[in-house]
Coordinates of C-alpha atoms in Angstrom, one line a residue:
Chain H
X25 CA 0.0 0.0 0.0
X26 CA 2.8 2.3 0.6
X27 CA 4.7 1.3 -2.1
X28 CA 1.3 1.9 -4.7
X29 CA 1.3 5.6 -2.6
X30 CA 4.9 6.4 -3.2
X31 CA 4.6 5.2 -7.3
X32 CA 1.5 7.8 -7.2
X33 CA 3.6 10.4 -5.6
X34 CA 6.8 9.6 -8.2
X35 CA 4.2 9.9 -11.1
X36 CA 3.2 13.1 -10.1
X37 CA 6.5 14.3 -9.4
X38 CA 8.1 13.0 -12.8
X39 CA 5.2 14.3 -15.1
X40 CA 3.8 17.6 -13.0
X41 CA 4.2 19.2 -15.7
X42 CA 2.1 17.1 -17.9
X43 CA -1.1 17.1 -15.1
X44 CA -0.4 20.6 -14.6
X45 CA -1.3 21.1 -18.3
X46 CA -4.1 19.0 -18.5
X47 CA -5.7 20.7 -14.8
X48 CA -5.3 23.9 -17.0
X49 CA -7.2 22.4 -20.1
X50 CA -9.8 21.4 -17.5
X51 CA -10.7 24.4 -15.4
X52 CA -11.0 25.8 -19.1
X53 CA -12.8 24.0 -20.2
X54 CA -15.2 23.8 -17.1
X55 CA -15.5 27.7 -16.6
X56 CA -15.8 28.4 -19.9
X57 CA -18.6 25.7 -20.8
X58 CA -20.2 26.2 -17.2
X59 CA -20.4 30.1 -17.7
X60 CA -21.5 30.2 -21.5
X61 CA -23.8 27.1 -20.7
X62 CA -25.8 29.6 -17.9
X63 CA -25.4 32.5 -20.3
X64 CA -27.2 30.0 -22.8
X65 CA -29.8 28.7 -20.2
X66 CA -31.2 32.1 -19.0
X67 CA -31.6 32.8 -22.6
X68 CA -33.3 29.5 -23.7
X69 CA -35.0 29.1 -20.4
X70 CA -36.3 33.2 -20.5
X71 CA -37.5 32.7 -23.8
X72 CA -38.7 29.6 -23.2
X73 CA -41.1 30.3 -20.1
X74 CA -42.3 33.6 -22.4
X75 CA -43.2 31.5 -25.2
X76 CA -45.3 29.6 -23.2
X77 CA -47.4 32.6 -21.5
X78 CA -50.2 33.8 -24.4
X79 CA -50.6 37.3 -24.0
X80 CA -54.4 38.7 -24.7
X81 CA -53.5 41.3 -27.8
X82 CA -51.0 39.1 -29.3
X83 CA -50.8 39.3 -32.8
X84 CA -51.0 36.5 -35.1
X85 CA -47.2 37.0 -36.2
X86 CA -46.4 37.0 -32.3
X87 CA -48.4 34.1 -31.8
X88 CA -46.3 32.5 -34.3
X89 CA -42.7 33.7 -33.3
X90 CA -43.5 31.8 -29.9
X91 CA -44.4 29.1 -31.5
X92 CA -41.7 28.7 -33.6
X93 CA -39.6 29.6 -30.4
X94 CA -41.2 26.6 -27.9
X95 CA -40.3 24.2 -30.5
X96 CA -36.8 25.3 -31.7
X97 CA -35.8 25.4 -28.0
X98 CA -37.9 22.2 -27.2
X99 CA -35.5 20.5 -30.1
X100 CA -32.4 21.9 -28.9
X101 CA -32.9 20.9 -25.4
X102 CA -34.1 17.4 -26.4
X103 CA -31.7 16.8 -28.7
X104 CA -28.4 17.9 -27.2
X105 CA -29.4 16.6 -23.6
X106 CA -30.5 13.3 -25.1
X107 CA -27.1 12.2 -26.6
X108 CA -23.7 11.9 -25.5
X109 CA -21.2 14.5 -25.8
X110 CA -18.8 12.3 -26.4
X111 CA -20.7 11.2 -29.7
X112 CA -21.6 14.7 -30.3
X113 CA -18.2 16.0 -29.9
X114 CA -16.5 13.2 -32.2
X115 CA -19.1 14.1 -34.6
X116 CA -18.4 17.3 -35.0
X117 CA -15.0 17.5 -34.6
X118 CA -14.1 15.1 -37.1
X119 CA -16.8 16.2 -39.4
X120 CA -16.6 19.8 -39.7
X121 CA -14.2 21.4 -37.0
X122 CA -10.9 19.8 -37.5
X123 CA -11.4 20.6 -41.5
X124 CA -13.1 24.1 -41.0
X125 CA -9.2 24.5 -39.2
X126 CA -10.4 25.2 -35.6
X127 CA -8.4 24.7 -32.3
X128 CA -9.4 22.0 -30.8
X129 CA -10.3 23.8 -27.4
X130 CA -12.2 26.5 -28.9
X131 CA -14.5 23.6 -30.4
X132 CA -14.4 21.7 -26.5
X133 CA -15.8 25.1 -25.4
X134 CA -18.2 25.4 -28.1
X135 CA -19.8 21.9 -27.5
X136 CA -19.3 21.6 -23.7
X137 CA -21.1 25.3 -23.8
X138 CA -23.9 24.0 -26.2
X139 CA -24.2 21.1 -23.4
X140 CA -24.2 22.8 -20.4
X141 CA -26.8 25.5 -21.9
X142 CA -29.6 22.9 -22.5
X143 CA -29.3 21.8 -19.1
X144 CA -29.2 25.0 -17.3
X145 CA -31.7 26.4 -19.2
X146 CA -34.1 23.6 -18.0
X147 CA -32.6 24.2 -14.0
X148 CA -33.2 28.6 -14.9
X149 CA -36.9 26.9 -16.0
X150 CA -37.7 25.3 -12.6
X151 CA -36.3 28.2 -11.2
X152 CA -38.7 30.6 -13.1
X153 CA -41.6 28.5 -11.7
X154 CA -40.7 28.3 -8.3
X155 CA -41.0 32.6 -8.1
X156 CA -43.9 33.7 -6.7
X157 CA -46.7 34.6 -9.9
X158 CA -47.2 38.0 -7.9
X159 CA -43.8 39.1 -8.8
X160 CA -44.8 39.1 -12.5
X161 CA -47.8 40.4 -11.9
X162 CA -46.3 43.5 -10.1
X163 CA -44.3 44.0 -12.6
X164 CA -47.0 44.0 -15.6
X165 CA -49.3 45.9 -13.8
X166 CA -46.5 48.7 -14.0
X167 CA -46.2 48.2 -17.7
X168 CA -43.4 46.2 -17.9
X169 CA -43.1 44.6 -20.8
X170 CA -43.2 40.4 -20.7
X171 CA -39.5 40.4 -21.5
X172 CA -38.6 43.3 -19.0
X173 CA -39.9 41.1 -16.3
X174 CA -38.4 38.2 -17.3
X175 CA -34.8 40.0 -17.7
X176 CA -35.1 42.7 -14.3
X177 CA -37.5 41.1 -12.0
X178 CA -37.8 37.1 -12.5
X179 CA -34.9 35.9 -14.0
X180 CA -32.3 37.6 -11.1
X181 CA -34.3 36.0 -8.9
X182 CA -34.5 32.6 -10.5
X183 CA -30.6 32.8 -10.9
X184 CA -30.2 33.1 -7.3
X185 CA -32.6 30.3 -6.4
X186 CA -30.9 27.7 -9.3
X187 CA -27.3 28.7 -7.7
X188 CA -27.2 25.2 -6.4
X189 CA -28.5 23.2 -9.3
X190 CA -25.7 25.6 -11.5
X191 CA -22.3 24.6 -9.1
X192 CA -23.5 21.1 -9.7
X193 CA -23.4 21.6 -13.5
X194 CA -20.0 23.3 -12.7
X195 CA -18.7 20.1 -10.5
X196 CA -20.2 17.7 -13.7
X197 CA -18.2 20.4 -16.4
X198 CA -14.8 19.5 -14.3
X199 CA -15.5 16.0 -14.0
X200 CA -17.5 15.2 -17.6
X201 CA -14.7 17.5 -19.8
X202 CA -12.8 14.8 -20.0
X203 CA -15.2 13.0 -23.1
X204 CA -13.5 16.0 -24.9
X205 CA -10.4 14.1 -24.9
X206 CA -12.0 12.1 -27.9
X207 CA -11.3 15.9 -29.8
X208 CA -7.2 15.6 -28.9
X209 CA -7.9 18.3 -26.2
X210 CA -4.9 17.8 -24.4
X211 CA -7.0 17.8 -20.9
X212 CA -6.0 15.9 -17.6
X213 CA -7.5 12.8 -19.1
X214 CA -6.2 12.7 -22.2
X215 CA -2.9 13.2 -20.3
X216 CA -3.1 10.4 -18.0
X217 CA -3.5 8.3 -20.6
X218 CA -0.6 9.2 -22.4
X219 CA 1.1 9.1 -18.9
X220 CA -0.6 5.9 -18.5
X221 CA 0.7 4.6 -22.1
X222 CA 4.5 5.5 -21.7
X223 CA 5.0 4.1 -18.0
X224 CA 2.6 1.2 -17.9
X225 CA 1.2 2.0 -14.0
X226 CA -2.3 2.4 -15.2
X227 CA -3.7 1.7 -11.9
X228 CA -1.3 4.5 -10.2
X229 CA -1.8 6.7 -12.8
X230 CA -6.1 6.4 -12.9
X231 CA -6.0 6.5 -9.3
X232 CA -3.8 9.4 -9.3
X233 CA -6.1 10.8 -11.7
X234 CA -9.3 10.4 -9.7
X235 CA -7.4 12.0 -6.6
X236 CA -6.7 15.2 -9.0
X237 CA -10.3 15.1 -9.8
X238 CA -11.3 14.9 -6.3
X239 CA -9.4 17.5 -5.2
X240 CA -10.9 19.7 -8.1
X241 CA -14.5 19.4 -7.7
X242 CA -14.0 19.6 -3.6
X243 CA -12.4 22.8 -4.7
X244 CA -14.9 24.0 -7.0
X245 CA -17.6 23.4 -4.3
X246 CA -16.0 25.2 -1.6
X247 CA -15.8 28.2 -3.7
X248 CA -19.1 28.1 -4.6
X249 CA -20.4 27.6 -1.3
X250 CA -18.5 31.0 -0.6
X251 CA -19.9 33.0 -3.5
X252 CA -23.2 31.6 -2.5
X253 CA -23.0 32.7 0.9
X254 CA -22.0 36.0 0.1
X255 CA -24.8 36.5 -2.6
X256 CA -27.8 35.2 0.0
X257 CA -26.7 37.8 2.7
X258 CA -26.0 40.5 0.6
X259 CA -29.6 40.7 0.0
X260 CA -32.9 39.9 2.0
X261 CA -31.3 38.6 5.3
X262 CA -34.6 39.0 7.0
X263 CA -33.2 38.4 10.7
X264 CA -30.2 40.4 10.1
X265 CA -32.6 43.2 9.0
X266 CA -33.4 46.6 11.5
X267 CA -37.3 46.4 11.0
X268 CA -37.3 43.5 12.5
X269 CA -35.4 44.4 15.5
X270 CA -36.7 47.6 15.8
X271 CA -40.7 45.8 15.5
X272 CA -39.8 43.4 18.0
Chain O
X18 CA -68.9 63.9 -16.0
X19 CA -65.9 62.1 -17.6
X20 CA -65.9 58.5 -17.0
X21 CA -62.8 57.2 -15.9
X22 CA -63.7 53.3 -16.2
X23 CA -66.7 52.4 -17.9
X24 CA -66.9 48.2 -17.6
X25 CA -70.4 46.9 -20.1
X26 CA -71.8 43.3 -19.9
X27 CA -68.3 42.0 -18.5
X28 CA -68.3 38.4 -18.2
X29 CA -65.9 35.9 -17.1
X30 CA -65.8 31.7 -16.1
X31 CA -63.4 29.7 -14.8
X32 CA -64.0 26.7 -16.4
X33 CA -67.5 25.8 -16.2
X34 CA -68.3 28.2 -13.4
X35 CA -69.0 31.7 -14.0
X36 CA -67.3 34.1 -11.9
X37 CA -68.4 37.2 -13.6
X38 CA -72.2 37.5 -15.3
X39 CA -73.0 40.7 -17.3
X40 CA -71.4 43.0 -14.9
X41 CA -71.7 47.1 -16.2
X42 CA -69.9 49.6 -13.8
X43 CA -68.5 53.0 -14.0
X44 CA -66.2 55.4 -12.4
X45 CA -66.1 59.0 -12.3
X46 CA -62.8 60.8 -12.5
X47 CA -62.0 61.6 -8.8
X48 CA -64.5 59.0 -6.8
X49 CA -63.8 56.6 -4.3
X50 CA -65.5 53.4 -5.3
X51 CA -65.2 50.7 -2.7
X52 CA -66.5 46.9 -3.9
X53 CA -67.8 44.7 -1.0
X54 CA -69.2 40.9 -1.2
X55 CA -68.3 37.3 -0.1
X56 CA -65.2 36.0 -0.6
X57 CA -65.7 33.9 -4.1
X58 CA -68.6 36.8 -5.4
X59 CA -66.0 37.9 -8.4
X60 CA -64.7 41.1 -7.1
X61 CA -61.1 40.2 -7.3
X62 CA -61.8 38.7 -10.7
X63 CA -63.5 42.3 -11.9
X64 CA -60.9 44.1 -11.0
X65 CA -58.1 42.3 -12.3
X66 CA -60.0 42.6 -15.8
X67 CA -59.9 46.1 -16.2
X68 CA -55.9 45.8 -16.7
X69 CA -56.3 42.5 -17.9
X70 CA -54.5 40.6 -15.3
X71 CA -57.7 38.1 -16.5
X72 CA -58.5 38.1 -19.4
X73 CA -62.2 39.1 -19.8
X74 CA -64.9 36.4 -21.9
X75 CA -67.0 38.6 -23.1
X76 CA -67.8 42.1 -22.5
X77 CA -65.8 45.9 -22.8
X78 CA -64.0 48.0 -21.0
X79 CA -62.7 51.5 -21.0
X80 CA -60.2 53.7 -19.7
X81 CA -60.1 57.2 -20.3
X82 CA -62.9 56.6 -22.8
X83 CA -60.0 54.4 -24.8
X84 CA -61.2 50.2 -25.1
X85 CA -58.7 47.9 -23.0
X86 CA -58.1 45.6 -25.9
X87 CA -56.6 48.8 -28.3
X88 CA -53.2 50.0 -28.7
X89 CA -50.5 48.9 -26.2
X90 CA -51.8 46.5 -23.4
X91 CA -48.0 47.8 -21.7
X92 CA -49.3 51.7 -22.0
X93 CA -52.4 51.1 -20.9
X94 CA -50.9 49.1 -18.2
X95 CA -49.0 51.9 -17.0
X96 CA -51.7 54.0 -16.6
X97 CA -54.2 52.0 -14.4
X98 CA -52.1 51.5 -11.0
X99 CA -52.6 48.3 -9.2
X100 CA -52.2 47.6 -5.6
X101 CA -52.3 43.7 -4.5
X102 CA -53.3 41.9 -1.8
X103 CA -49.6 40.4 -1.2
X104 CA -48.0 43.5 -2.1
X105 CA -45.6 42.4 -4.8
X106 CA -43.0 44.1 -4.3
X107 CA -40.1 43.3 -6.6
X108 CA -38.2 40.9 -4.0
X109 CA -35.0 41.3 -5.9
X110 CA -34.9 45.8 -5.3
X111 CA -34.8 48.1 -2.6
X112 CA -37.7 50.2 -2.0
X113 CA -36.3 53.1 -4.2
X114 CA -35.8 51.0 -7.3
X115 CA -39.3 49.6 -6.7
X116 CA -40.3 53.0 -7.5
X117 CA -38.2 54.0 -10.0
X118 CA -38.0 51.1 -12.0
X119 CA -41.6 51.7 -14.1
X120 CA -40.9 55.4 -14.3
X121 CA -37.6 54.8 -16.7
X122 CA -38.5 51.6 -18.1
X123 CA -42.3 52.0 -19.1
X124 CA -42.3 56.4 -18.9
X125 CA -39.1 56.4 -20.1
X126 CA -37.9 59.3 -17.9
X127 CA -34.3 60.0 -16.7
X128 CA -33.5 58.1 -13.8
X129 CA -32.5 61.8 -11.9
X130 CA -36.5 62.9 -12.3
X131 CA -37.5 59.2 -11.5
X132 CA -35.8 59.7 -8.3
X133 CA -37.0 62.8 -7.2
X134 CA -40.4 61.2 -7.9
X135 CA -39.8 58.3 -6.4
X136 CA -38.5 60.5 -2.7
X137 CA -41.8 62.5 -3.5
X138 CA -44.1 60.0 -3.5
X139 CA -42.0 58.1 -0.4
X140 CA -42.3 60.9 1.4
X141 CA -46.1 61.1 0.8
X142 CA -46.8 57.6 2.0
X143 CA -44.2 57.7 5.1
X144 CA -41.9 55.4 3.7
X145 CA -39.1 57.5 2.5
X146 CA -36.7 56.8 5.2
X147 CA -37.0 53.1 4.4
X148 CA -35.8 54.2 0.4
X149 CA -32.4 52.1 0.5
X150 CA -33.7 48.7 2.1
X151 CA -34.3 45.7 0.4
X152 CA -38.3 45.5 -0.2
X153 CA -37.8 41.7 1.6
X154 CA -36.9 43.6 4.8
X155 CA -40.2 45.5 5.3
X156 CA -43.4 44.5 7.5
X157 CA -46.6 43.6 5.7
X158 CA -48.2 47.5 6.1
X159 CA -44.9 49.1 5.0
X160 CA -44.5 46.7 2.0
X161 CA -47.8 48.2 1.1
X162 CA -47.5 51.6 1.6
X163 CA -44.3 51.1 -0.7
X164 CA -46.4 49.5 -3.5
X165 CA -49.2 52.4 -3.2
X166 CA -46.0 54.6 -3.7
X167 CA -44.8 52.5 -6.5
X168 CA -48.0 53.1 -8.2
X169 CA -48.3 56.6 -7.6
X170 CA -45.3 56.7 -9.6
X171 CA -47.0 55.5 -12.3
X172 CA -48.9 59.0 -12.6
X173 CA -52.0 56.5 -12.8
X174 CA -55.3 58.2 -14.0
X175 CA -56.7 55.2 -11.2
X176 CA -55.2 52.7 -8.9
X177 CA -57.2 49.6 -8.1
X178 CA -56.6 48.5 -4.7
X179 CA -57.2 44.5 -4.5
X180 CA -58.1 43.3 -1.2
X181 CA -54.8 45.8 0.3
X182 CA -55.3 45.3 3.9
X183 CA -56.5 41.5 3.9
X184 CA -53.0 40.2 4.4
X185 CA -52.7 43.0 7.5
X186 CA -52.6 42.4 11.6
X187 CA -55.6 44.7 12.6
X188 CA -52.7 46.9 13.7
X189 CA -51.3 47.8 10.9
X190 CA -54.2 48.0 8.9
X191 CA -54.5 51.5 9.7
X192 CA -51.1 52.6 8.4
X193 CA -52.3 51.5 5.1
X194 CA -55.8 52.6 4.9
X195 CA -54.8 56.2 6.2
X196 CA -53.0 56.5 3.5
X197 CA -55.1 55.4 1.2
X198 CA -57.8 58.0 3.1
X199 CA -55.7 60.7 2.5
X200 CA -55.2 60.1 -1.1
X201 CA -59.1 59.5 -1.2
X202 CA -58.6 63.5 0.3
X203 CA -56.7 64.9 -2.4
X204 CA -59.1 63.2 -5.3
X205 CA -57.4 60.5 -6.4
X206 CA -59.9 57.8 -8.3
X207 CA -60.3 54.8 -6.5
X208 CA -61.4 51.2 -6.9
X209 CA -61.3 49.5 -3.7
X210 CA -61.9 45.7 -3.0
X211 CA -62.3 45.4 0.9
X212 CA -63.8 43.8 4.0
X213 CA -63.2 46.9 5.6
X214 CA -66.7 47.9 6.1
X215 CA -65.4 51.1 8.1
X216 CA -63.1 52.2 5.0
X217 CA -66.1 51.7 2.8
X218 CA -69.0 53.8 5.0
X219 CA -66.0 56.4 5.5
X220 CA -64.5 57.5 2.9
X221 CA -66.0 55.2 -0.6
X222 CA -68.4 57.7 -2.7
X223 CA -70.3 55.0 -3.5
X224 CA -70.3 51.4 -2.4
X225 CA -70.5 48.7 -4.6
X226 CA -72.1 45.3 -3.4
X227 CA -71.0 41.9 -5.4
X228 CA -72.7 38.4 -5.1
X229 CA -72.3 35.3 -7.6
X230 CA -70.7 37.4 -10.0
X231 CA -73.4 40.2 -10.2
X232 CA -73.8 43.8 -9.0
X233 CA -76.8 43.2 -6.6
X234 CA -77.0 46.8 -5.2
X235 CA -75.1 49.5 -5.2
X236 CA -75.4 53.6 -4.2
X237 CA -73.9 56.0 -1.8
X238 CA -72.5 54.2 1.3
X239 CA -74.7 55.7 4.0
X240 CA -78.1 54.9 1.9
X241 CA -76.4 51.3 1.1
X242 CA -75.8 50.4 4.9
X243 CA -78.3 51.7 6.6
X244 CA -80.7 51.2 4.6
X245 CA -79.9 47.7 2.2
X246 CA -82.5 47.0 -0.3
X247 CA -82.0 43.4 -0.8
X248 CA -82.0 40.4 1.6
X249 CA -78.6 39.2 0.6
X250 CA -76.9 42.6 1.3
X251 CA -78.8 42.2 4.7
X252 CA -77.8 39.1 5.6
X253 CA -73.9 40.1 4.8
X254 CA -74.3 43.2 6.5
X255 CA -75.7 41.4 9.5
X256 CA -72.9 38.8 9.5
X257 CA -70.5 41.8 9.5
X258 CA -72.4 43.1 12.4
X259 CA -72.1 40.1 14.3
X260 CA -68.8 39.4 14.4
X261 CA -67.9 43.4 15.5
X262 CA -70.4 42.7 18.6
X263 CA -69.1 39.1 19.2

């Protein structure tokens, strides 16, 4: 057991430089998809939760538009959530990217992006539903249009509701990134395996690996759990707040 | 006179039960209409139609002389204000932005005047040291006072108050309907939907009584209570009697 610790601890001495690299192509990978994914999802998911909401003096064109918009978004969401990434990112690395002559993490991003978008745009859904209906209603019976309190008044508050659901896409982006290895993204899996192929310790290497991992999404977490903190009591601590002492 | 809402043979269901039934209602420019009726009688549901937070079956309405349904549902938003029974304040802004918010993004006016306007209208409903706090941080009357500000803000020809003081402690009940009496003072128009029968005989112009969806009677508030013309605006009179002797 000590012996299969101290071969781990030689690996990661001999080829730092190699994990380093990869950990790099990672957290890219995961901050970029993760952060473009959301920008994506409260996109989709605002659109999507507008579509749906049939307005008394729409017009027929209108009528239409959101149509047309329930079921483009309806497609993407099915279509990119219901298959691999791995498949997906083959696919369209081989067919078109690696011809079209684009960098092969600039594609990861794209697709890993694409990917995490369908999924937070169904988490920004359930977080539209869960605000109260009044807070729309306030907001239209100021004139607001339904966009306007989508974008200023329900979707900020939505965001900060899905902040859990969103640090698990983050922790599954750090963990999941490395089907993009399939694209020759030189990521921390695709390293270990060449690591893994020169030396022949596959089990130190992949356990090795998994510690790397481990330590990344722990990481990732703790942060989040920070920034999440901060962003509930900035805002609406009710039993930090002076009315309430002052009332009581 | 200049009607400020005229509503003609409104009618609504909810499914297979009708809420509303051929309902026809105006208000003058400067009265104090308050609404009364059982829980369930459709005065809520009347209310919300005239800025189409449900959308009406059959019927029309005006504001300003103008139909609901023409132009820019948005505009004509803007100029009905509408106070709720849970407040809804935007939880996500202080109490300023609650107030300048509509004024730049619907009136499109600087946010310098908005504010101003915003301090004004604060300062008119005794909320204006509160400006800075998060709306979530306020008690149930202050919330309220904040969203009669919010829609004074508006520069509303008519603010429709829906059940305001329902979700109130008896204590704070007053905060909100002095305001709302001293707004009634300076001639703003008024719909009211209440239980407060003291609010009503007070300071309502006229007094408008709902049951099943119809107008059964309605008429100036002290010819309407002390003197009801029908049996069911007896018997709801009566149970309100009750329960202040009980």
């Amino acid at each position: 057991m000590i012996e299969f610790i101290q071969r781990m601890i030689d690996l990661a001495v001999r080829y730092h430089t190699l994990f380093l690299n990869g950990i790099r192509y990672t957290v890219v990978l995961a901050l970029v998809g993760t952060a473009c994914g959301l920008l994506i999802g409260l996109v989709i998911g605002g659109l999507r939760a507008i579509s749906k909401q049939m307005e008394i003096n729409d017009t027929a064109l209108t009528r239409i538009i959101k149509k047309i918009i329930d079921i483009v978004t309806y497609i993407y969401i099915t279509v990119v959530r219901g298959t691999p990434m791995m498949v997906q990112g083959m696919l369209l690395w081989f067919g078109y990217f690696q011809g079209a002559g684009w960098n092969a993490l600039a594609a990861g991003c794209l697709i890993i992006s694409v990917n995490t978008g369908a999924y937070m745009a169904e988490i920004i859904r359930s977080g539209i539903m869960g605000i109260d209906k009044g807070q729309s209603e306030g907001a239209r019976s100021i004139g607001l249009s339904a966009w306007q309190t989508m974008r200023l008044i329900v979707l900020p508050q939505a965001l900060k509701n899905s902040i859990p659901s969103i640090v698990n896409e983050l922790i599954v982006n750090i963990k999941d990134s490395c089907v993009l290895s399939v694209m020759m993204i030189p990521e921390l899996f695709f390293q270990a395996e060449t690591i893994a192929g020169t030396t022949l310790k596959v089990t130190e290497t992949y356990t090795l690996l998994l510690v790397l991992y481990l330590i990344m999404t722990s990481l990732a977490a703790w942060l989040m759990g920070i920034v999440e903190k901060k962003i509930n009591h900035r805002k609406s601590n009710y039993f930090s707040s002076q009315t309430v002492a002052e009332g009581e | 006179m200049e009607h400020v809402i005229e509503i003609k043979h409104l009618a609504k269901s909810f499914g297979t039960q009708k809420v509303l039934n051929d309902i026809n209602f105006v208000v003058d420019k400067g009265e104090v209409v308050t609404i009364i009726g059982q829980s369930g009688s459709g005065k809520s549901t009347m209310l919300r139609c005239i800025n189409l937070l449900e959308v009406p079956d059959a019927g029309e309405i005006y504001v300003n002389g103008k139909s609901i349904y023409e132009g820019n549902i948005n505009k004509h938003r803007s100029e009905v204000g509408m106070v709720f029974q849970s407040f809804n304040l935007f939880d996500n802004k202080t109490v300023l932005e609650n107030c300048v918010l509509g004024q730049v993004k619907v009136l499109k006016r600087n946010k310098h005047e908005a504010i101003e306007i915003a301090h004004k209208y604060l300062k008119k409903v005794g909320m204006d040291e509160f400006a800075d706090k998060p709306s979530t941080q306020l008690s149930g009357g202050q919330k309220q006072r904040v969203a009669i500000a919010r829609s004074l803000c508006m520069d509303c020809q008519v603010i429709l108050f829906d059940e305001p003081t329902s979700a109130l402690d008896p204590i704070t009940v007053d905060e909100v309907l002095n305001v709302m009496k001293k707004l009634a003072e300076e001639g703003l128009t008024m719909v009211v939907v209440t239980h407060e029968m003291a609010f009503a005989k007070d300071v309502s112009d006229r007094v408008v009584f709902m049951e099943n969806g119809v107008i059964v009677e309605e008429g100036r508030p002290e010819q309407l209570f002390v003197n009801p013309q029908t049996d069911s605006l007896r018997r709801f009179l009566g149970r309100y009697l009750n329960q202040q002797t009980a």
